[in-house]
Every structure is written in C-alpha cells, then in structure tokens.
C-alpha positions as a printed NumPy array, in Angstrom:
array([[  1.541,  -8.6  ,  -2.122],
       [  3.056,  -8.013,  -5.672],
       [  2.804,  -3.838,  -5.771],
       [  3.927,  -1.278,  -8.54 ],
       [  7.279,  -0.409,  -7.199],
       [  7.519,  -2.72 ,  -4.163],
       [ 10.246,  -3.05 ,  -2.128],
       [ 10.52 ,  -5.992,  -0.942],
       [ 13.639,  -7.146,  -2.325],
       [ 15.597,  -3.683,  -1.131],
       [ 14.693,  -3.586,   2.567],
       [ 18.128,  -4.18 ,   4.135],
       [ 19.584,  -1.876,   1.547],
       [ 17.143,   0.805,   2.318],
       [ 17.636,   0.531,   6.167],
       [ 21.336,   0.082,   5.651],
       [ 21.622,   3.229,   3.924],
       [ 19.47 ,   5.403,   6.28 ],
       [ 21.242,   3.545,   9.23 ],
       [ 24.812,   4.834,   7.563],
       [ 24.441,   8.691,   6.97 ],
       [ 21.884,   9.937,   9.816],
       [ 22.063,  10.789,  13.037],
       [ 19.485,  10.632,  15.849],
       [ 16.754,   9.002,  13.871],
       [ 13.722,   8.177,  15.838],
       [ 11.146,   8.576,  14.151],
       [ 10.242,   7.881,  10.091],
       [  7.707,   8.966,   7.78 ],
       [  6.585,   7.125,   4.828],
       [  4.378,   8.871,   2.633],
       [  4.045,   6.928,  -0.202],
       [  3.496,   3.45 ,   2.359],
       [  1.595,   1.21 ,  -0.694],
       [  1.864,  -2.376,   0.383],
       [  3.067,  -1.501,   3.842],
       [  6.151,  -3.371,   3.716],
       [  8.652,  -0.683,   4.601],
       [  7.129,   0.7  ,   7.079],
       [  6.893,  -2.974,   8.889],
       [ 10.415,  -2.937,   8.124],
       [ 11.709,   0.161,   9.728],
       [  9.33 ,  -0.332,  12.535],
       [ 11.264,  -4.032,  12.959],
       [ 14.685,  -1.671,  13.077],
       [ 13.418,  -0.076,  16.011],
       [ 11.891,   3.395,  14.326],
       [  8.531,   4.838,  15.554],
       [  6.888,   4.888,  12.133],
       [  4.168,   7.398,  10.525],
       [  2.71 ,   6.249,   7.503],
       [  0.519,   7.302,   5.224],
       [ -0.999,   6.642,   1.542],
       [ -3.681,   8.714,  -0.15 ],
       [ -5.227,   5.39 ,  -1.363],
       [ -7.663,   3.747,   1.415],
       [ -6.876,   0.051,   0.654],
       [ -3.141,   0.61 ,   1.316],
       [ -4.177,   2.591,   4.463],
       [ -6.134,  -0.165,   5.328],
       [ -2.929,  -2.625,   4.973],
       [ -0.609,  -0.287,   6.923],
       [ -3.359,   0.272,   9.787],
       [ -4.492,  -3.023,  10.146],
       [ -0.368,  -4.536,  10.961],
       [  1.868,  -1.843,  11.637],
       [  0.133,  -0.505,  14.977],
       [  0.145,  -3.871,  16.842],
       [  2.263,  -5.842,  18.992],
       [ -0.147,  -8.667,  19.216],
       [ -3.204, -10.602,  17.78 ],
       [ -6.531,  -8.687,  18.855],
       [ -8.81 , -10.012,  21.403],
       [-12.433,  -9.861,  19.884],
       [-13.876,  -9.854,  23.499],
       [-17.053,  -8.074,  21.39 ],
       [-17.376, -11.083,  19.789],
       [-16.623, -13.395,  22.655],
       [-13.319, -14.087,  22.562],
       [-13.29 , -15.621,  19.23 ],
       [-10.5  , -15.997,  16.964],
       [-12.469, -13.792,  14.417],
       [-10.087, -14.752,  11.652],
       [-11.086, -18.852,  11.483],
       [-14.59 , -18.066,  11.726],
       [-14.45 , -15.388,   8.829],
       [-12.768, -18.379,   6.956],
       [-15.648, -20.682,   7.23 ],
       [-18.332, -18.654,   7.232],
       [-21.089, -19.666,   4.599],
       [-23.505, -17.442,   2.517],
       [-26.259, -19.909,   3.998],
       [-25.147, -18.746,   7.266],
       [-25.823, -15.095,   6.794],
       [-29.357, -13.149,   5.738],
       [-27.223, -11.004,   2.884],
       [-28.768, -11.006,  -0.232],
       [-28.039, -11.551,  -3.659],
       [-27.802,  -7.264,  -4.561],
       [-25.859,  -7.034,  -1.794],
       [-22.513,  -8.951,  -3.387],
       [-20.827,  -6.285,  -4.901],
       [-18.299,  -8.133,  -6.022],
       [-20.023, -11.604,  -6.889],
       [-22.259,  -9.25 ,  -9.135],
       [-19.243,  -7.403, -11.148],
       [-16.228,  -9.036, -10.968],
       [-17.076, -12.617, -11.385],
       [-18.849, -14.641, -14.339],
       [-22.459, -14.938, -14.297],
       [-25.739, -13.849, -16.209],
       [-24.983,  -9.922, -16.085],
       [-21.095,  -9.678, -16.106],
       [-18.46 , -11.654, -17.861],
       [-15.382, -10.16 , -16.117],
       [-13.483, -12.992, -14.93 ],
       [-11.21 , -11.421, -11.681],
       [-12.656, -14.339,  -9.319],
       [-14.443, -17.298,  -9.539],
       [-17.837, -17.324,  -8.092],
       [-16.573, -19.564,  -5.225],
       [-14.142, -16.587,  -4.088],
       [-15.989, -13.291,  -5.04 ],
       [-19.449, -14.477,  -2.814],
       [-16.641, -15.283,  -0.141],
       [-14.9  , -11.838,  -0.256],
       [-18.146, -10.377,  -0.297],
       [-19.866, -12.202,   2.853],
       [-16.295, -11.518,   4.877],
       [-16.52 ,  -7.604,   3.961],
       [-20.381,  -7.953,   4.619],
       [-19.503,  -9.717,   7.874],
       [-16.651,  -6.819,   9.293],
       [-19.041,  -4.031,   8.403],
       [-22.238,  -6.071,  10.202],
       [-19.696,  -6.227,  13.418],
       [-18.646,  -2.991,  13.381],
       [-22.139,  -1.44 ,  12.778],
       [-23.232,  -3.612,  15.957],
       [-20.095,  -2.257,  17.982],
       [-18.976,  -5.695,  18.131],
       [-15.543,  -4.659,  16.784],
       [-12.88 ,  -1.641,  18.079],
       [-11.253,   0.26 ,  15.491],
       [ -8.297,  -1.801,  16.171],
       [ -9.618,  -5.194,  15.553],
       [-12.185,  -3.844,  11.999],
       [ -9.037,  -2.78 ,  10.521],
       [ -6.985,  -5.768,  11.445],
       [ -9.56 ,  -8.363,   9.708],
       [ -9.974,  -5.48 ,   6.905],
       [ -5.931,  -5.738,   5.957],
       [ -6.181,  -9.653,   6.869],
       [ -8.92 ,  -9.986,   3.964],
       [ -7.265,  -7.556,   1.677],
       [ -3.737,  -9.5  ,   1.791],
       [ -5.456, -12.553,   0.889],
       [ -7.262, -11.559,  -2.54 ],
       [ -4.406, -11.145,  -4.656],
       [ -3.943, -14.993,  -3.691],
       [ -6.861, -15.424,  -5.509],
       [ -7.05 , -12.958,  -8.397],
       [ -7.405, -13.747, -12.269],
       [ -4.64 , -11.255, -12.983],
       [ -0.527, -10.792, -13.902],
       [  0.177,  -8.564, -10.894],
       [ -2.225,  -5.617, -10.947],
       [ -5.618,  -5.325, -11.377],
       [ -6.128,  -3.025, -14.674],
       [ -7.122,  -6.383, -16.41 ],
       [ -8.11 , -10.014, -15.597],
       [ -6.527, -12.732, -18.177],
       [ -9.331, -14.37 , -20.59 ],
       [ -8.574, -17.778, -19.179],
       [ -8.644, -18.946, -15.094],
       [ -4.85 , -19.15 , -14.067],
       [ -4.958, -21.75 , -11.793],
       [ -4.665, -20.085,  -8.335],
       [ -8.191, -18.886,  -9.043],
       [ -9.269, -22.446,  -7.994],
       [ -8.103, -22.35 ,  -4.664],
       [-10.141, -20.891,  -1.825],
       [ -9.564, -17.449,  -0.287],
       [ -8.182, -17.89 ,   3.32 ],
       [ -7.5  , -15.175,   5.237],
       [ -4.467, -15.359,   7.976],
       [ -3.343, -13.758,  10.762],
       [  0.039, -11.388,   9.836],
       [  3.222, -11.286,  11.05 ],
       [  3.321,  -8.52 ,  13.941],
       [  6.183,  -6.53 ,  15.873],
       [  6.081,  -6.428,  19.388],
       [  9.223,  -4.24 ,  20.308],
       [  7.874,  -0.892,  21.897],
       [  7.687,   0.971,  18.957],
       [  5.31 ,   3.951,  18.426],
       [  3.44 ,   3.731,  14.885],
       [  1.138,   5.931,  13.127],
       [ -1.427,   5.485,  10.357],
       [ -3.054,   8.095,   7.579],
       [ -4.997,   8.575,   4.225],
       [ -4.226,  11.526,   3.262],
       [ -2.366,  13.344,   0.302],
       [  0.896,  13.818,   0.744],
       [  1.009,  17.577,   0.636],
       [ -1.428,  17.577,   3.916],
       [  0.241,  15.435,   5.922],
       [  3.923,  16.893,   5.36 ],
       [  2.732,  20.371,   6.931],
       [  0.945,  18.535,   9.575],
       [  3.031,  15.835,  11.318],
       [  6.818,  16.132,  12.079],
       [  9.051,  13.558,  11.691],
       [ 13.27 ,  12.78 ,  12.468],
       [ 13.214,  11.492,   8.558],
       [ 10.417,  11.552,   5.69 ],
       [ 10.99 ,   7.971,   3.284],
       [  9.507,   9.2  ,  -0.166],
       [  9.008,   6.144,  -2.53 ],
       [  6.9  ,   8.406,  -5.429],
       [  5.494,   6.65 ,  -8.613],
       [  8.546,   5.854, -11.45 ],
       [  6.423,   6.556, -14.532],
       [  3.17 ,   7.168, -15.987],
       [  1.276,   4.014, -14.298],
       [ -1.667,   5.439, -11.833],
       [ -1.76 ,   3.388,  -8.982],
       [ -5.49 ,   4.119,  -8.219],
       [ -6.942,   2.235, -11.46 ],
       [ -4.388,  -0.814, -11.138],
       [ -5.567,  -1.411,  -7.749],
       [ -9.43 ,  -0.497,  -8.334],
       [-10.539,  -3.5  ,  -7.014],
       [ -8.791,  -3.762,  -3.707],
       [ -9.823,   0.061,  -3.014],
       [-13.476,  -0.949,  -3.884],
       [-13.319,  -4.058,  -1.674],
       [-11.475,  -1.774,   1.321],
       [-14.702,   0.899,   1.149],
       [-16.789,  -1.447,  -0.019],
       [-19.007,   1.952,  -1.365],
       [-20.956,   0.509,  -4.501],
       [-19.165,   2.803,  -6.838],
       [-20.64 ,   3.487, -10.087],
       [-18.037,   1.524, -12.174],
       [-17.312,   1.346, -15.85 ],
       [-15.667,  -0.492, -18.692],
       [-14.62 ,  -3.449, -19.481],
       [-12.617,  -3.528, -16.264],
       [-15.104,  -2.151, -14.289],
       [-13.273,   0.626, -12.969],
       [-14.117,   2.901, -10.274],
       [-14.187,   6.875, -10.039],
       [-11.077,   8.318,  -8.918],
       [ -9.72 ,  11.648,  -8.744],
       [ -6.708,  10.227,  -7.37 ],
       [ -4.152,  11.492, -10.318],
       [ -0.37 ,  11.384,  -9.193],
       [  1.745,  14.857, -10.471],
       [  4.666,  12.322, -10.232],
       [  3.111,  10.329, -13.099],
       [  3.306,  12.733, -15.501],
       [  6.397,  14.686, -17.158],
       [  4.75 ,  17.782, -17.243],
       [  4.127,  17.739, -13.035],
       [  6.921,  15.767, -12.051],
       [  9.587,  18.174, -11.539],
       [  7.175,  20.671,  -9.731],
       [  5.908,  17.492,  -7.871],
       [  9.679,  16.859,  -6.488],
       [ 10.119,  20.5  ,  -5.812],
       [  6.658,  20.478,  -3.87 ],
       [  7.658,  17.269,  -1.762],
       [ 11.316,  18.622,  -0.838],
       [  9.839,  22.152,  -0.096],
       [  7.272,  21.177,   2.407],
       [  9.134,  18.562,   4.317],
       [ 10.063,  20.152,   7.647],
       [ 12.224,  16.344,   8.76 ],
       [ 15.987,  16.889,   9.195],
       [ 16.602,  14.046,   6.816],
       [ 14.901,  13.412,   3.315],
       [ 15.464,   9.827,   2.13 ],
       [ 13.95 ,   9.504,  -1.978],
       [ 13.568,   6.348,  -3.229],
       [ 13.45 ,   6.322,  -7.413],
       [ 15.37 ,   4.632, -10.336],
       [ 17.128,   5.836, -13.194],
       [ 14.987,   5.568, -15.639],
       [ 11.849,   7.629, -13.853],
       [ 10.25 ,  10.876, -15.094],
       [ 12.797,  12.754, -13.793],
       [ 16.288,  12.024, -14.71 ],
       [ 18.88 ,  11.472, -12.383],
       [ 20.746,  14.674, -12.86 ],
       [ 17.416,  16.409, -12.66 ],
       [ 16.89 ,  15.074,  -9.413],
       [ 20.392,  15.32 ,  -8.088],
       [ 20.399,  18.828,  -8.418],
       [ 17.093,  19.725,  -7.076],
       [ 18.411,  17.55 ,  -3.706],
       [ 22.048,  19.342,  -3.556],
       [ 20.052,  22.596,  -3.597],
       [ 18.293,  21.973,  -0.07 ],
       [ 20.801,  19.968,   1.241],
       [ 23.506,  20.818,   3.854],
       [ 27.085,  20.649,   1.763],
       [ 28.6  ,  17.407,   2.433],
       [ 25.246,  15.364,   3.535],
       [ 24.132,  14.077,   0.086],
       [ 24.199,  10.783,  -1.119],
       [ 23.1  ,   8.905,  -3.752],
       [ 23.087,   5.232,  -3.176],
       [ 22.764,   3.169,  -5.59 ],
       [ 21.234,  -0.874,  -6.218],
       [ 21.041,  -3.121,  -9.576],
       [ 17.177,  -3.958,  -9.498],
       [ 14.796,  -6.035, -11.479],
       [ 12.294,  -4.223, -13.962],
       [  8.819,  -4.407, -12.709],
       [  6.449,  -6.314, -15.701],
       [  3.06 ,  -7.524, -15.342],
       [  4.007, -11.281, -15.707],
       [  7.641, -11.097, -15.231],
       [  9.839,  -9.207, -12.993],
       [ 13.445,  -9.48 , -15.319],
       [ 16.988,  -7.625, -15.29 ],
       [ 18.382,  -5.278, -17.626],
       [ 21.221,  -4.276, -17.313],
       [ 21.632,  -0.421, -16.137],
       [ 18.017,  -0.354, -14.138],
       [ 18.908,   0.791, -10.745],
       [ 16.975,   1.461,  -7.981],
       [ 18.297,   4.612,  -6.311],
       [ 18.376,   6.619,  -2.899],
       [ 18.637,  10.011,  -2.553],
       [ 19.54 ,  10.784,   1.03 ],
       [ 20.117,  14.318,   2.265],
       [ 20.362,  16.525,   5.311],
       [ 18.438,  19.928,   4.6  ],
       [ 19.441,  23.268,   4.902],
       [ 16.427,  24.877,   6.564],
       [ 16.664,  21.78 ,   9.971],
       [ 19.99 ,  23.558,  11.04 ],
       [ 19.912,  23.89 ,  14.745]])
C-alpha cells in the first residue's frame, strides 16, 4: 500500500541499524505502525512486536497479518476459504439494500453524488464484502481472529482500485485505468516463526505508559500532512460507521490532529514521546527536512541518552509526491537511535 511516509524501501536499513547498536532486543514497539509494513518486518527478524496506530484502518491492517502464523480456518463458516467466496459474492446474492451501500452511495458516480473514488462496479463490491464480515460476525460465524483477517484482506485491496495519486484527499476528474479492474481481495503473506505480536488503537501517549517494551520504533509524521483526512476513506470503510461526511471529498469527522504536524507542537510533541518511553532503546525515524530540524532533534536525543549510545544513521531517500515519488538531492531519511539515561540497571 502506497502510505505517507512508508517504509518500504528502508526495511533492511532500519533493521540493520537497530541490529548494530542494541543489545538484548526482544521485543519492539511501533507506535506510529501505518501500513504495517515494519512491524511485519521486524517480526520476520525474529522480534516479538507491539504495534499500535491511533487510526482504526491501520489497526485493522496490523491486526489482521501481524498476529498469525497461518491462514484462518473459518470452521464458523464451514471450513470455507472465506476469502474466494467474498470475491464472488454478488449483490443479487445478498438481501442488503440500496441505503445500506455506504460507499456505492458517496464515493461513486450516480444520481446523488458525483465523486468519482470507484466505479460503481467496485464501490457496491466493497460495500457487500464489508456488509458480508459484519453479517458473520454479528451471527458469531467469525472469531476475532478471522473478522480482522478478511477486514485487512479487503482494506489492502482498495487502493488497487482507487481513482486517486496515492492518498485519498482527492479523486482525479478522469478514471485512471486501474479503476476498471475488479477488486479482489487475497490472502497476505504471513510469518510463522514463533514470534509473539501485539496489536492496538490507541494514542500514542496511552500506550507508552501502559505496555513495556526492549525498544520503542517511532516513525512520527514529517510535516504538516494529517494522515486521518488522506486516508478518510479507508478509516470509513474499516468502521464502516455512516459518518456524517462533508465536502467535495466527502470527508469524515476526525479529531485525530497530530502535534507532530504542526511547528508550534512539534518540539513539545518529541519531548512528550522521549519523556514517556520507559524502553531501554529509542529508535526515531524522520528526515531532514521535517518540522523539527536535525540539530533540534539531535539535541533533545543526546539529552536522554546514555553518553556514547547515540547515533544518527543516515539514508539518501526519495521525496514522497502524490503522483511521483523523485530524488533530490540532500533528502535523507534519518535514524535516531539512543540508549536512555533513566533504563540504567
């Protein structure tokens, strides 16, 4: 999934790194999870992994793959494989009705709405999938495991689908042409090594006070870009609430505002995060050209850190754009990596 940030590209770097100046590293927390991809990642390296993102779709990514070793069974539902029959189900096959496709009804062209995020074809097909989990689960035909696993298998496949350049703040005014192909969902990738793994939606703050971990992997927003109304849609389609949208884009409510997105909060925001960690090892990944400058930053980590542990580790990167991802030369994607004072034994 293309995400704000993602880091896809900086995996082995980021591992690499952690791998090189810790010690004893068992267990990982990512608070900032998004797509999900690092915390796969680590979990592949052999970490026990707690992760966590305020926003419910990217919980719903993280806790639908990182937890299991293996395909679920569906025995509520016969033995089934739950995914192909999700794939051809048909709106003639179900009793929903037409109010009941949320998504059909505002994010797809007909008489009422002219936003153009799906074609019809694809937005009544998200909708009668999310219509279908929910049916299942209200019938106890599904575990917690196995609603969350089709949840984060339906979710992945969207973006497939999407009338967009990456995010979903707008929807282009003509149909690229991956709109025209149909929305499949597929079974992910999983990691069957022995691993323990983890899974919350909560706000960072919360869950740094409340769960220990060996190391805490911070991957905060860069700049002023909200992740909660570029993503609108895929948090709508996770809770699948019937928000009360608005605008052109029809965006949901959120109150989901980031103190890392804004220069006033930023530096407080970093203070905050460092502060309340009680992990051995902080690991930060940022760039320098973020909010906070790298000197800024530097600083603030030297102060809690035990003399001699920092590093900053550094990686040429590619600029994230809406339509193109491109170098420039002096964007680097950085890690700050520190033991801190307060975790001597």
């Amino acid at each position: 999934m293309r995400y704000i940030g993602g880091k896809g590209l900086l995996l082995d770097f980021i591992d690499r790194a952690i791998a090189e100046n810790t010690q004893d590293v068992r267990t990982v927390m990512d608070i900032f999870a998004g797509s999900g991809i690092v915390s796969l990642h680590l979990k592949e390296c052999g970490y026990n992994v707690i992760s966590n993102d305020i926003l419910y779709f990217s919980y719903v990514l993280s806790r639908g793959t990182l937890p299991f070793g293996e395909k679920p069974r569906f025995e509520g539902l016969g033995g089934i494989d739950a995914i192909d029959f999700l794939n051809r189900l048909r709106l003639e096959d179900t009793s929903f009705s037409q109010e009941q496709l949320f998504i059909t009804n505002n994010y797809s062209p007909n008489a009422g709405c002219e936003r153009m995020y799906f074609q019809p074809k694809n937005a009544i097909k998200i909708d009668i999938i999310r219509l279908k989990i929910e049916e299942w689960r209200k019938q106890e035909l599904l575990s917690d495991d196995e609603y969350f696993y089709l949840l984060a298998s339906l979710i992945n496949a969207v973006p497939f689908v999407a009338n967009i350049t990456g995010v979903y703040a707008a929807y282009l005014k003509y149909w690229d042409i991956r709109t025209y192909n149909d929305i499949v969902l597929t079974h992910p990738d999983l990691i069957k090594n022995g691993t323990m793994s983890d899974c919350y939606n909560k706000d960072y703050r919360d869950i740094l006070t409340e769960i220990n971990a060996d190391l805490v992997y911070a991957d905060p927003p860069y700049n002023k870009r909200e992740y909660a109304p570029n993503y609108h849609i895929l948090e709508t389609i996770a809770r699948y609430d019937y928000p009360q949208i608005k605008g052109v884009t029809g965006l949901r409510p959120t109150e989901s505002k980031s103190p890392f997105c804004s220069s006033k909060t930023v530096y407080e925001a970093f203070l905050d995060l460092i502060e309340k960690s009680s992990a051995r090892y902080m690991a930060i990944s940022y760039n320098n050209e973020g909010l906070m400058s790298p000197g800024a930053l530097t600083d603030m980590c030297l102060n809690f850190a035990i003399p001699g542990t920092f590093r900053l580790i550094e990686c040429p990167y590619r600029r994230y754009k809406n339509k193109i991802p491109n170098n420039r030369k002096g964007l680097k994607e950085q890690l700050y990596l520190f033991e801190k004072k307060n975790n001597v034994s």
